[in-house]
Amino acid sequence: MLAASLLDTDSDGLPDIWEEQVFHTNPTKPDTDQDGFLDRAEILSGHDPLGPKKIVDQDADRDQLVDRLELLFTTDPLVADTDSDGHRDFDEIYAGYSPTTTDPVILPKSLYIRLATQRMEQRVMNIPISSQLVSSGKSGMATPIGTYKVLSKHPRAWSNSAKLWMPYWMHFSGRGHGIHELPEWPGGRKEGQAHLGKPVSHGCVRLGIGIAKKIYDWSPVGTPIVVVKR
């Protein structure tokens, strides 16, 4: 059952039952902590509506979609399968489908790379649903900032210049930049596990073992890639 059909006494965009059982706010006061910001607005911005601190994400229905994201995707934080189609809300969102209708409504996926924090976000409808450490280009060989897309993919690409393998390769720039798992030498030795979180590559974006395959499988050719400095 969606919020539109639920009682919202204080008209703050949070149904009373969600305030009482999920967010523990006051259903009769739109601004529980009286700091000038509505409860829903504080939750969506990552702030605790009960006091001056960051919110601690919870998952009331245990569907792997935290309650704050349930508000953004308009799903029910008390129901693991909002549209009752047999698939959990998070699973549908991760696959790129709407969790609020049984119609096959596709939700856009994208990858968002933050060079300052060395993190890559998987996004659905431009909403971050996960974040992973990466290793981007070092000084003088920085990963280019801009908006790109996955141009091509190969499960195990070979670099002629570096003479090593780049597993789960996803090419995204006209200058040869890509996203891939930690490089692998012909003898099987992996390079750079300790470098995740640091800009040390020749311009590509490296991911750790395991997560690289997940990102590769999740991102079809054409998936938008945004690289920002901050």
PDB file of C-alpha atoms in Angstrom:
ATOM      1  CA  MET A   1       0.000   0.000   0.000  1.00  0.00           C
ATOM      2  CA  LEU A   2       1.456   3.372  -1.011  1.00  0.00           C
ATOM      3  CA  ALA A   3       1.600   6.612   0.913  1.00  0.00           C
ATOM      4  CA  ALA A   4      -1.187   8.238  -1.124  1.00  0.00           C
ATOM      5  CA  SER A   5      -3.734   5.885   0.439  1.00  0.00           C
ATOM      6  CA  LEU A   6      -2.489   6.230   4.032  1.00  0.00           C
ATOM      7  CA  LEU A   7      -3.521   8.727   6.718  1.00  0.00           C
ATOM      8  CA  ASP A   8      -1.064  11.621   7.170  1.00  0.00           C
ATOM      9  CA  THR A   9      -2.404  13.694  10.064  1.00  0.00           C
ATOM     10  CA  ASP A  10       0.258  16.419  10.004  1.00  0.00           C
ATOM     11  CA  SER A  11       0.513  16.566   6.168  1.00  0.00           C
ATOM     12  CA  ASP A  12       4.313  16.276   6.199  1.00  0.00           C
ATOM     13  CA  GLY A  13       4.427  13.588   3.502  1.00  0.00           C
ATOM     14  CA  LEU A  14       4.957  10.763   5.988  1.00  0.00           C
ATOM     15  CA  PRO A  15       1.926   8.554   6.692  1.00  0.00           C
ATOM     16  CA  ASP A  16       1.153   8.215  10.390  1.00  0.00           C
ATOM     17  CA  ILE A  17       1.938   4.497  10.430  1.00  0.00           C
ATOM     18  CA  TRP A  18       5.397   5.161   8.955  1.00  0.00           C
ATOM     19  CA  GLU A  19       6.069   7.900  11.509  1.00  0.00           C
ATOM     20  CA  GLU A  20       5.084   5.609  14.368  1.00  0.00           C
ATOM     21  CA  GLN A  21       6.665   2.330  13.211  1.00  0.00           C
ATOM     22  CA  VAL A  22       9.538   3.336  10.955  1.00  0.00           C
ATOM     23  CA  PHE A  23      10.903   6.816  11.661  1.00  0.00           C
ATOM     24  CA  HIS A  24       9.612   7.248  15.246  1.00  0.00           C
ATOM     25  CA  THR A  25       8.572  10.838  14.590  1.00  0.00           C
ATOM     26  CA  ASN A  26       5.435  12.577  15.859  1.00  0.00           C
ATOM     27  CA  PRO A  27       2.527  12.019  13.420  1.00  0.00           C
ATOM     28  CA  THR A  28       0.780  15.148  14.707  1.00  0.00           C
ATOM     29  CA  LYS A  29       3.781  17.470  14.216  1.00  0.00           C
ATOM     30  CA  PRO A  30       5.297  18.026  10.758  1.00  0.00           C
ATOM     31  CA  ASP A  31       8.594  19.094  12.366  1.00  0.00           C
ATOM     32  CA  THR A  32       9.146  16.753  15.303  1.00  0.00           C
ATOM     33  CA  ASP A  33      12.362  18.325  16.604  1.00  0.00           C
ATOM     34  CA  GLN A  34      11.166  21.871  15.800  1.00  0.00           C
ATOM     35  CA  ASP A  35      14.334  22.872  13.973  1.00  0.00           C
ATOM     36  CA  GLY A  36      12.529  24.524  11.059  1.00  0.00           C
ATOM     37  CA  PHE A  37      12.729  21.562   8.670  1.00  0.00           C
ATOM     38  CA  LEU A  38       9.918  19.124   7.949  1.00  0.00           C
ATOM     39  CA  ASP A  39      10.528  15.551   9.060  1.00  0.00           C
ATOM     40  CA  ARG A  40      10.395  14.121   5.537  1.00  0.00           C
ATOM     41  CA  ALA A  41      12.810  16.746   4.182  1.00  0.00           C
ATOM     42  CA  GLU A  42      15.303  15.961   6.939  1.00  0.00           C
ATOM     43  CA  ILE A  43      15.127  12.226   6.314  1.00  0.00           C
ATOM     44  CA  LEU A  44      15.641  12.648   2.563  1.00  0.00           C
ATOM     45  CA  SER A  45      18.666  14.885   3.146  1.00  0.00           C
ATOM     46  CA  GLY A  46      20.216  12.311   5.476  1.00  0.00           C
ATOM     47  CA  HIS A  47      19.513  14.189   8.713  1.00  0.00           C
ATOM     48  CA  ASP A  48      17.806  12.847  11.827  1.00  0.00           C
ATOM     49  CA  PRO A  49      14.313  14.371  12.268  1.00  0.00           C
ATOM     50  CA  LEU A  50      14.659  13.790  16.021  1.00  0.00           C
ATOM     51  CA  GLY A  51      17.790  15.864  16.627  1.00  0.00           C
ATOM     52  CA  PRO A  52      20.935  17.569  15.267  1.00  0.00           C
ATOM     53  CA  LYS A  53      22.811  14.589  13.818  1.00  0.00           C
ATOM     54  CA  LYS A  54      23.025  12.451  10.718  1.00  0.00           C
ATOM     55  CA  ILE A  55      20.374   9.803  10.277  1.00  0.00           C
ATOM     56  CA  VAL A  56      21.323   6.178  10.856  1.00  0.00           C
ATOM     57  CA  ASP A  57      19.852   4.232   7.944  1.00  0.00           C
ATOM     58  CA  GLN A  58      17.488   1.432   8.941  1.00  0.00           C
ATOM     59  CA  ASP A  59      15.569  -1.166   6.929  1.00  0.00           C
ATOM     60  CA  ALA A  60      12.210  -1.804   8.624  1.00  0.00           C
ATOM     61  CA  ASP A  61      10.939  -4.414   6.134  1.00  0.00           C
ATOM     62  CA  ARG A  62      14.352  -6.052   5.582  1.00  0.00           C
ATOM     63  CA  ASP A  63      14.200  -5.867   1.808  1.00  0.00           C
ATOM     64  CA  GLN A  64      17.763  -4.390   1.551  1.00  0.00           C
ATOM     65  CA  LEU A  65      16.295  -0.995   0.601  1.00  0.00           C
ATOM     66  CA  VAL A  66      16.876   1.378   3.520  1.00  0.00           C
ATOM     67  CA  ASP A  67      13.881   3.368   4.740  1.00  0.00           C
ATOM     68  CA  ARG A  68      15.244   6.685   3.448  1.00  0.00           C
ATOM     69  CA  LEU A  69      15.504   5.258  -0.068  1.00  0.00           C
ATOM     70  CA  GLU A  70      12.000   3.822   0.194  1.00  0.00           C
ATOM     71  CA  LEU A  71      10.771   7.428   0.397  1.00  0.00           C
ATOM     72  CA  LEU A  72      12.721   8.376  -2.721  1.00  0.00           C
ATOM     73  CA  PHE A  73      11.464   5.384  -4.718  1.00  0.00           C
ATOM     74  CA  THR A  74       7.909   5.821  -3.292  1.00  0.00           C
ATOM     75  CA  THR A  75       7.820   2.268  -1.953  1.00  0.00           C
ATOM     76  CA  ASP A  76       6.343   1.162   1.375  1.00  0.00           C
ATOM     77  CA  PRO A  77       9.033   0.818   4.084  1.00  0.00           C
ATOM     78  CA  LEU A  78       6.811  -1.651   5.950  1.00  0.00           C
ATOM     79  CA  VAL A  79       6.263  -3.952   2.948  1.00  0.00           C
ATOM     80  CA  ALA A  80       9.179  -5.770   1.321  1.00  0.00           C
ATOM     81  CA  ASP A  81       7.299  -6.205  -1.973  1.00  0.00           C
ATOM     82  CA  THR A  82       5.287  -3.036  -2.527  1.00  0.00           C
ATOM     83  CA  ASP A  83       3.581  -4.133  -5.762  1.00  0.00           C
ATOM     84  CA  SER A  84       3.059  -7.746  -4.583  1.00  0.00           C
ATOM     85  CA  ASP A  85       4.598  -9.243  -7.725  1.00  0.00           C
ATOM     86  CA  GLY A  86       6.811 -11.731  -5.899  1.00  0.00           C
ATOM     87  CA  HIS A  87      10.011  -9.659  -6.087  1.00  0.00           C
ATOM     88  CA  ARG A  88      11.471  -7.578  -3.254  1.00  0.00           C
ATOM     89  CA  ASP A  89      11.592  -3.821  -3.816  1.00  0.00           C
ATOM     90  CA  PHE A  90      15.407  -3.658  -3.764  1.00  0.00           C
ATOM     91  CA  ASP A  91      15.749  -6.565  -6.196  1.00  0.00           C
ATOM     92  CA  GLU A  92      13.448  -4.854  -8.691  1.00  0.00           C
ATOM     93  CA  ILE A  93      15.199  -1.519  -8.350  1.00  0.00           C
ATOM     94  CA  TYR A  94      18.639  -3.122  -8.694  1.00  0.00           C
ATOM     95  CA  ALA A  95      17.472  -4.829 -11.874  1.00  0.00           C
ATOM     96  CA  GLY A  96      16.200  -1.487 -13.189  1.00  0.00           C
ATOM     97  CA  TYR A  97      12.462  -2.076 -12.880  1.00  0.00           C
ATOM     98  CA  SER A  98       9.783  -0.140 -11.025  1.00  0.00           C
ATOM     99  CA  PRO A  99       8.886  -1.713  -7.659  1.00  0.00           C
ATOM    100  CA  THR A 100       5.524   0.075  -7.503  1.00  0.00           C
ATOM    101  CA  THR A 101       3.757  -1.479 -10.497  1.00  0.00           C
ATOM    102  CA  THR A 102       3.455  -4.922 -12.054  1.00  0.00           C
ATOM    103  CA  ASP A 103       3.872  -3.328 -15.495  1.00  0.00           C
ATOM    104  CA  PRO A 104       7.452  -3.699 -16.859  1.00  0.00           C
ATOM    105  CA  VAL A 105       8.439  -0.069 -16.276  1.00  0.00           C
ATOM    106  CA  ILE A 106      12.197   0.321 -16.781  1.00  0.00           C
ATOM    107  CA  LEU A 107      14.147   2.651 -14.483  1.00  0.00           C
ATOM    108  CA  PRO A 108      17.353   4.270 -15.846  1.00  0.00           C
ATOM    109  CA  LYS A 109      20.692   3.062 -14.463  1.00  0.00           C
ATOM    110  CA  SER A 110      23.934   5.047 -14.317  1.00  0.00           C
ATOM    111  CA  LEU A 111      27.419   5.029 -12.789  1.00  0.00           C
ATOM    112  CA  TYR A 112      28.646   8.104 -10.907  1.00  0.00           C
ATOM    113  CA  ILE A 113      32.370   8.406 -10.115  1.00  0.00           C
ATOM    114  CA  ARG A 114      33.650  10.904  -7.524  1.00  0.00           C
ATOM    115  CA  LEU A 115      37.392  11.477  -7.954  1.00  0.00           C
ATOM    116  CA  ALA A 116      37.814  13.449  -4.699  1.00  0.00           C
ATOM    117  CA  THR A 117      36.545  10.553  -2.582  1.00  0.00           C
ATOM    118  CA  GLN A 118      37.586   7.753  -4.961  1.00  0.00           C
ATOM    119  CA  ARG A 119      34.128   6.206  -4.970  1.00  0.00           C
ATOM    120  CA  MET A 120      31.759   4.892  -7.618  1.00  0.00           C
ATOM    121  CA  GLU A 121      28.011   4.939  -7.087  1.00  0.00           C
ATOM    122  CA  GLN A 122      25.521   2.687  -8.796  1.00  0.00           C
ATOM    123  CA  ARG A 123      22.474   4.862  -9.420  1.00  0.00           C
ATOM    124  CA  VAL A 124      18.901   4.116 -10.416  1.00  0.00           C
ATOM    125  CA  MET A 125      16.793   7.141 -11.425  1.00  0.00           C
ATOM    126  CA  ASN A 126      19.931   9.100 -10.400  1.00  0.00           C
ATOM    127  CA  ILE A 127      19.478   7.862  -6.812  1.00  0.00           C
ATOM    128  CA  PRO A 128      22.600   6.211  -5.327  1.00  0.00           C
ATOM    129  CA  ILE A 129      21.851   2.628  -4.242  1.00  0.00           C
ATOM    130  CA  SER A 130      25.448   1.524  -3.546  1.00  0.00           C
ATOM    131  CA  SER A 131      28.957   2.968  -3.281  1.00  0.00           C
ATOM    132  CA  GLN A 132      32.309   1.270  -3.918  1.00  0.00           C
ATOM    133  CA  LEU A 133      35.974   2.235  -3.545  1.00  0.00           C
ATOM    134  CA  VAL A 134      37.876   2.743  -6.797  1.00  0.00           C
ATOM    135  CA  SER A 135      41.337   3.737  -7.910  1.00  0.00           C
ATOM    136  CA  SER A 136      41.334   6.392 -10.638  1.00  0.00           C
ATOM    137  CA  GLY A 137      44.089   8.080 -12.642  1.00  0.00           C
ATOM    138  CA  LYS A 138      47.147   9.467 -10.882  1.00  0.00           C
ATOM    139  CA  SER A 139      48.461  13.028 -11.180  1.00  0.00           C
ATOM    140  CA  GLY A 140      49.360  13.781 -14.784  1.00  0.00           C
ATOM    141  CA  MET A 141      47.198  10.896 -16.013  1.00  0.00           C
ATOM    142  CA  ALA A 142      43.912  11.811 -14.327  1.00  0.00           C
ATOM    143  CA  THR A 143      40.650  10.136 -15.249  1.00  0.00           C
ATOM    144  CA  PRO A 144      38.809  12.660 -17.448  1.00  0.00           C
ATOM    145  CA  ILE A 145      35.885  14.540 -15.928  1.00  0.00           C
ATOM    146  CA  GLY A 146      32.666  14.557 -17.922  1.00  0.00           C
ATOM    147  CA  THR A 147      29.609  12.589 -18.996  1.00  0.00           C
ATOM    148  CA  TYR A 148      30.198   9.388 -20.929  1.00  0.00           C
ATOM    149  CA  LYS A 149      28.576   6.008 -21.520  1.00  0.00           C
ATOM    150  CA  VAL A 150      29.650   2.386 -21.740  1.00  0.00           C
ATOM    151  CA  LEU A 151      30.841   2.090 -25.337  1.00  0.00           C
ATOM    152  CA  SER A 152      31.853  -1.565 -25.311  1.00  0.00           C
ATOM    153  CA  LYS A 153      32.540  -4.425 -22.911  1.00  0.00           C
ATOM    154  CA  HIS A 154      34.906  -7.380 -22.747  1.00  0.00           C
ATOM    155  CA  PRO A 155      35.175  -9.915 -19.907  1.00  0.00           C
ATOM    156  CA  ARG A 156      38.967 -10.049 -20.188  1.00  0.00           C
ATOM    157  CA  ALA A 157      40.654  -7.317 -22.230  1.00  0.00           C
ATOM    158  CA  TRP A 158      44.381  -7.228 -22.969  1.00  0.00           C
ATOM    159  CA  SER A 159      46.417  -4.006 -22.716  1.00  0.00           C
ATOM    160  CA  ASN A 160      49.100  -3.915 -25.415  1.00  0.00           C
ATOM    161  CA  SER A 161      50.786  -0.909 -23.810  1.00  0.00           C
ATOM    162  CA  ALA A 162      50.912  -2.261 -20.241  1.00  0.00           C
ATOM    163  CA  LYS A 163      51.190  -5.947 -21.234  1.00  0.00           C
ATOM    164  CA  LEU A 164      48.593  -7.129 -18.747  1.00  0.00           C
ATOM    165  CA  TRP A 165      44.967  -8.226 -18.520  1.00  0.00           C
ATOM    166  CA  MET A 166      42.088  -5.923 -17.570  1.00  0.00           C
ATOM    167  CA  PRO A 167      39.217  -8.175 -16.426  1.00  0.00           C
ATOM    168  CA  TYR A 168      35.619  -6.980 -16.818  1.00  0.00           C
ATOM    169  CA  TRP A 169      36.611  -4.145 -19.097  1.00  0.00           C
ATOM    170  CA  MET A 170      34.073  -1.394 -19.872  1.00  0.00           C
ATOM    171  CA  HIS A 171      35.347   1.188 -22.366  1.00  0.00           C
ATOM    172  CA  PHE A 172      33.881   4.674 -21.874  1.00  0.00           C
ATOM    173  CA  SER A 173      36.037   7.372 -23.516  1.00  0.00           C
ATOM    174  CA  GLY A 174      37.368   8.029 -27.004  1.00  0.00           C
ATOM    175  CA  ARG A 175      40.865   8.190 -25.518  1.00  0.00           C
ATOM    176  CA  GLY A 176      40.820   4.609 -24.320  1.00  0.00           C
ATOM    177  CA  HIS A 177      39.714   5.006 -20.711  1.00  0.00           C
ATOM    178  CA  GLY A 178      37.739   2.244 -19.100  1.00  0.00           C
ATOM    179  CA  ILE A 179      36.456   0.696 -15.901  1.00  0.00           C
ATOM    180  CA  HIS A 180      37.914  -2.695 -14.976  1.00  0.00           C
ATOM    181  CA  GLU A 181      38.924  -5.051 -12.199  1.00  0.00           C
ATOM    182  CA  LEU A 182      42.425  -4.807 -10.691  1.00  0.00           C
ATOM    183  CA  PRO A 183      44.983  -5.447 -13.471  1.00  0.00           C
ATOM    184  CA  GLU A 184      46.371  -8.963 -13.803  1.00  0.00           C
ATOM    185  CA  TRP A 185      49.842  -9.910 -15.005  1.00  0.00           C
ATOM    186  CA  PRO A 186      50.223 -12.892 -17.391  1.00  0.00           C
ATOM    187  CA  GLY A 187      51.395 -15.054 -14.475  1.00  0.00           C
ATOM    188  CA  GLY A 188      48.156 -14.403 -12.621  1.00  0.00           C
ATOM    189  CA  ARG A 189      49.387 -11.828 -10.069  1.00  0.00           C
ATOM    190  CA  LYS A 190      46.846  -9.094  -9.317  1.00  0.00           C
ATOM    191  CA  GLU A 191      48.017  -5.517  -8.965  1.00  0.00           C
ATOM    192  CA  GLY A 192      46.735  -2.690  -6.788  1.00  0.00           C
ATOM    193  CA  GLN A 193      44.496  -4.196  -4.078  1.00  0.00           C
ATOM    194  CA  ALA A 194      46.098  -1.850  -1.518  1.00  0.00           C
ATOM    195  CA  HIS A 195      45.649   1.087  -3.896  1.00  0.00           C
ATOM    196  CA  LEU A 196      41.853   1.120  -3.859  1.00  0.00           C
ATOM    197  CA  GLY A 197      40.823   4.529  -2.553  1.00  0.00           C
ATOM    198  CA  LYS A 198      43.939   6.147  -4.068  1.00  0.00           C
ATOM    199  CA  PRO A 199      44.434   7.647  -7.558  1.00  0.00           C
ATOM    200  CA  VAL A 200      47.287   5.522  -8.974  1.00  0.00           C
ATOM    201  CA  SER A 201      46.112   4.212 -12.366  1.00  0.00           C
ATOM    202  CA  HIS A 202      47.066   5.461 -15.825  1.00  0.00           C
ATOM    203  CA  GLY A 203      43.622   7.010 -16.224  1.00  0.00           C
ATOM    204  CA  CYS A 204      41.287   4.040 -15.993  1.00  0.00           C
ATOM    205  CA  VAL A 205      38.985   3.367 -13.053  1.00  0.00           C
ATOM    206  CA  ARG A 206      39.892   0.212 -11.150  1.00  0.00           C
ATOM    207  CA  LEU A 207      37.473  -1.826  -9.041  1.00  0.00           C
ATOM    208  CA  GLY A 208      38.161  -4.565  -6.518  1.00  0.00           C
ATOM    209  CA  ILE A 209      37.901  -8.296  -7.072  1.00  0.00           C
ATOM    210  CA  GLY A 210      34.294  -9.463  -7.108  1.00  0.00           C
ATOM    211  CA  ILE A 211      32.606  -6.075  -7.231  1.00  0.00           C
ATOM    212  CA  ALA A 212      34.042  -5.435 -10.715  1.00  0.00           C
ATOM    213  CA  LYS A 213      32.083  -8.374 -12.127  1.00  0.00           C
ATOM    214  CA  LYS A 214      28.903  -7.192 -10.385  1.00  0.00           C
ATOM    215  CA  ILE A 215      29.254  -3.719 -11.917  1.00  0.00           C
ATOM    216  CA  TYR A 216      30.094  -5.276 -15.313  1.00  0.00           C
ATOM    217  CA  ASP A 217      27.009  -7.508 -15.237  1.00  0.00           C
ATOM    218  CA  TRP A 218      24.804  -4.629 -14.034  1.00  0.00           C
ATOM    219  CA  SER A 219      25.877  -2.115 -16.709  1.00  0.00           C
ATOM    220  CA  PRO A 220      24.782  -2.818 -20.297  1.00  0.00           C
ATOM    221  CA  VAL A 221      26.393  -1.037 -23.233  1.00  0.00           C
ATOM    222  CA  GLY A 222      24.980   2.499 -23.290  1.00  0.00           C
ATOM    223  CA  THR A 223      24.833   2.910 -19.491  1.00  0.00           C
ATOM    224  CA  PRO A 224      25.639   6.576 -18.658  1.00  0.00           C
ATOM    225  CA  ILE A 225      28.859   7.234 -16.728  1.00  0.00           C
ATOM    226  CA  VAL A 226      29.403  10.560 -14.966  1.00  0.00           C
ATOM    227  CA  VAL A 227      32.855  11.494 -13.646  1.00  0.00           C
ATOM    228  CA  VAL A 228      33.081  14.478 -11.295  1.00  0.00           C
ATOM    229  CA  LYS A 229      35.920  15.956  -9.258  1.00  0.00           C
ATOM    230  CA  ARG A 230      34.090  16.441  -5.939  1.00  0.00           C
TER     231      ARG A 230
END
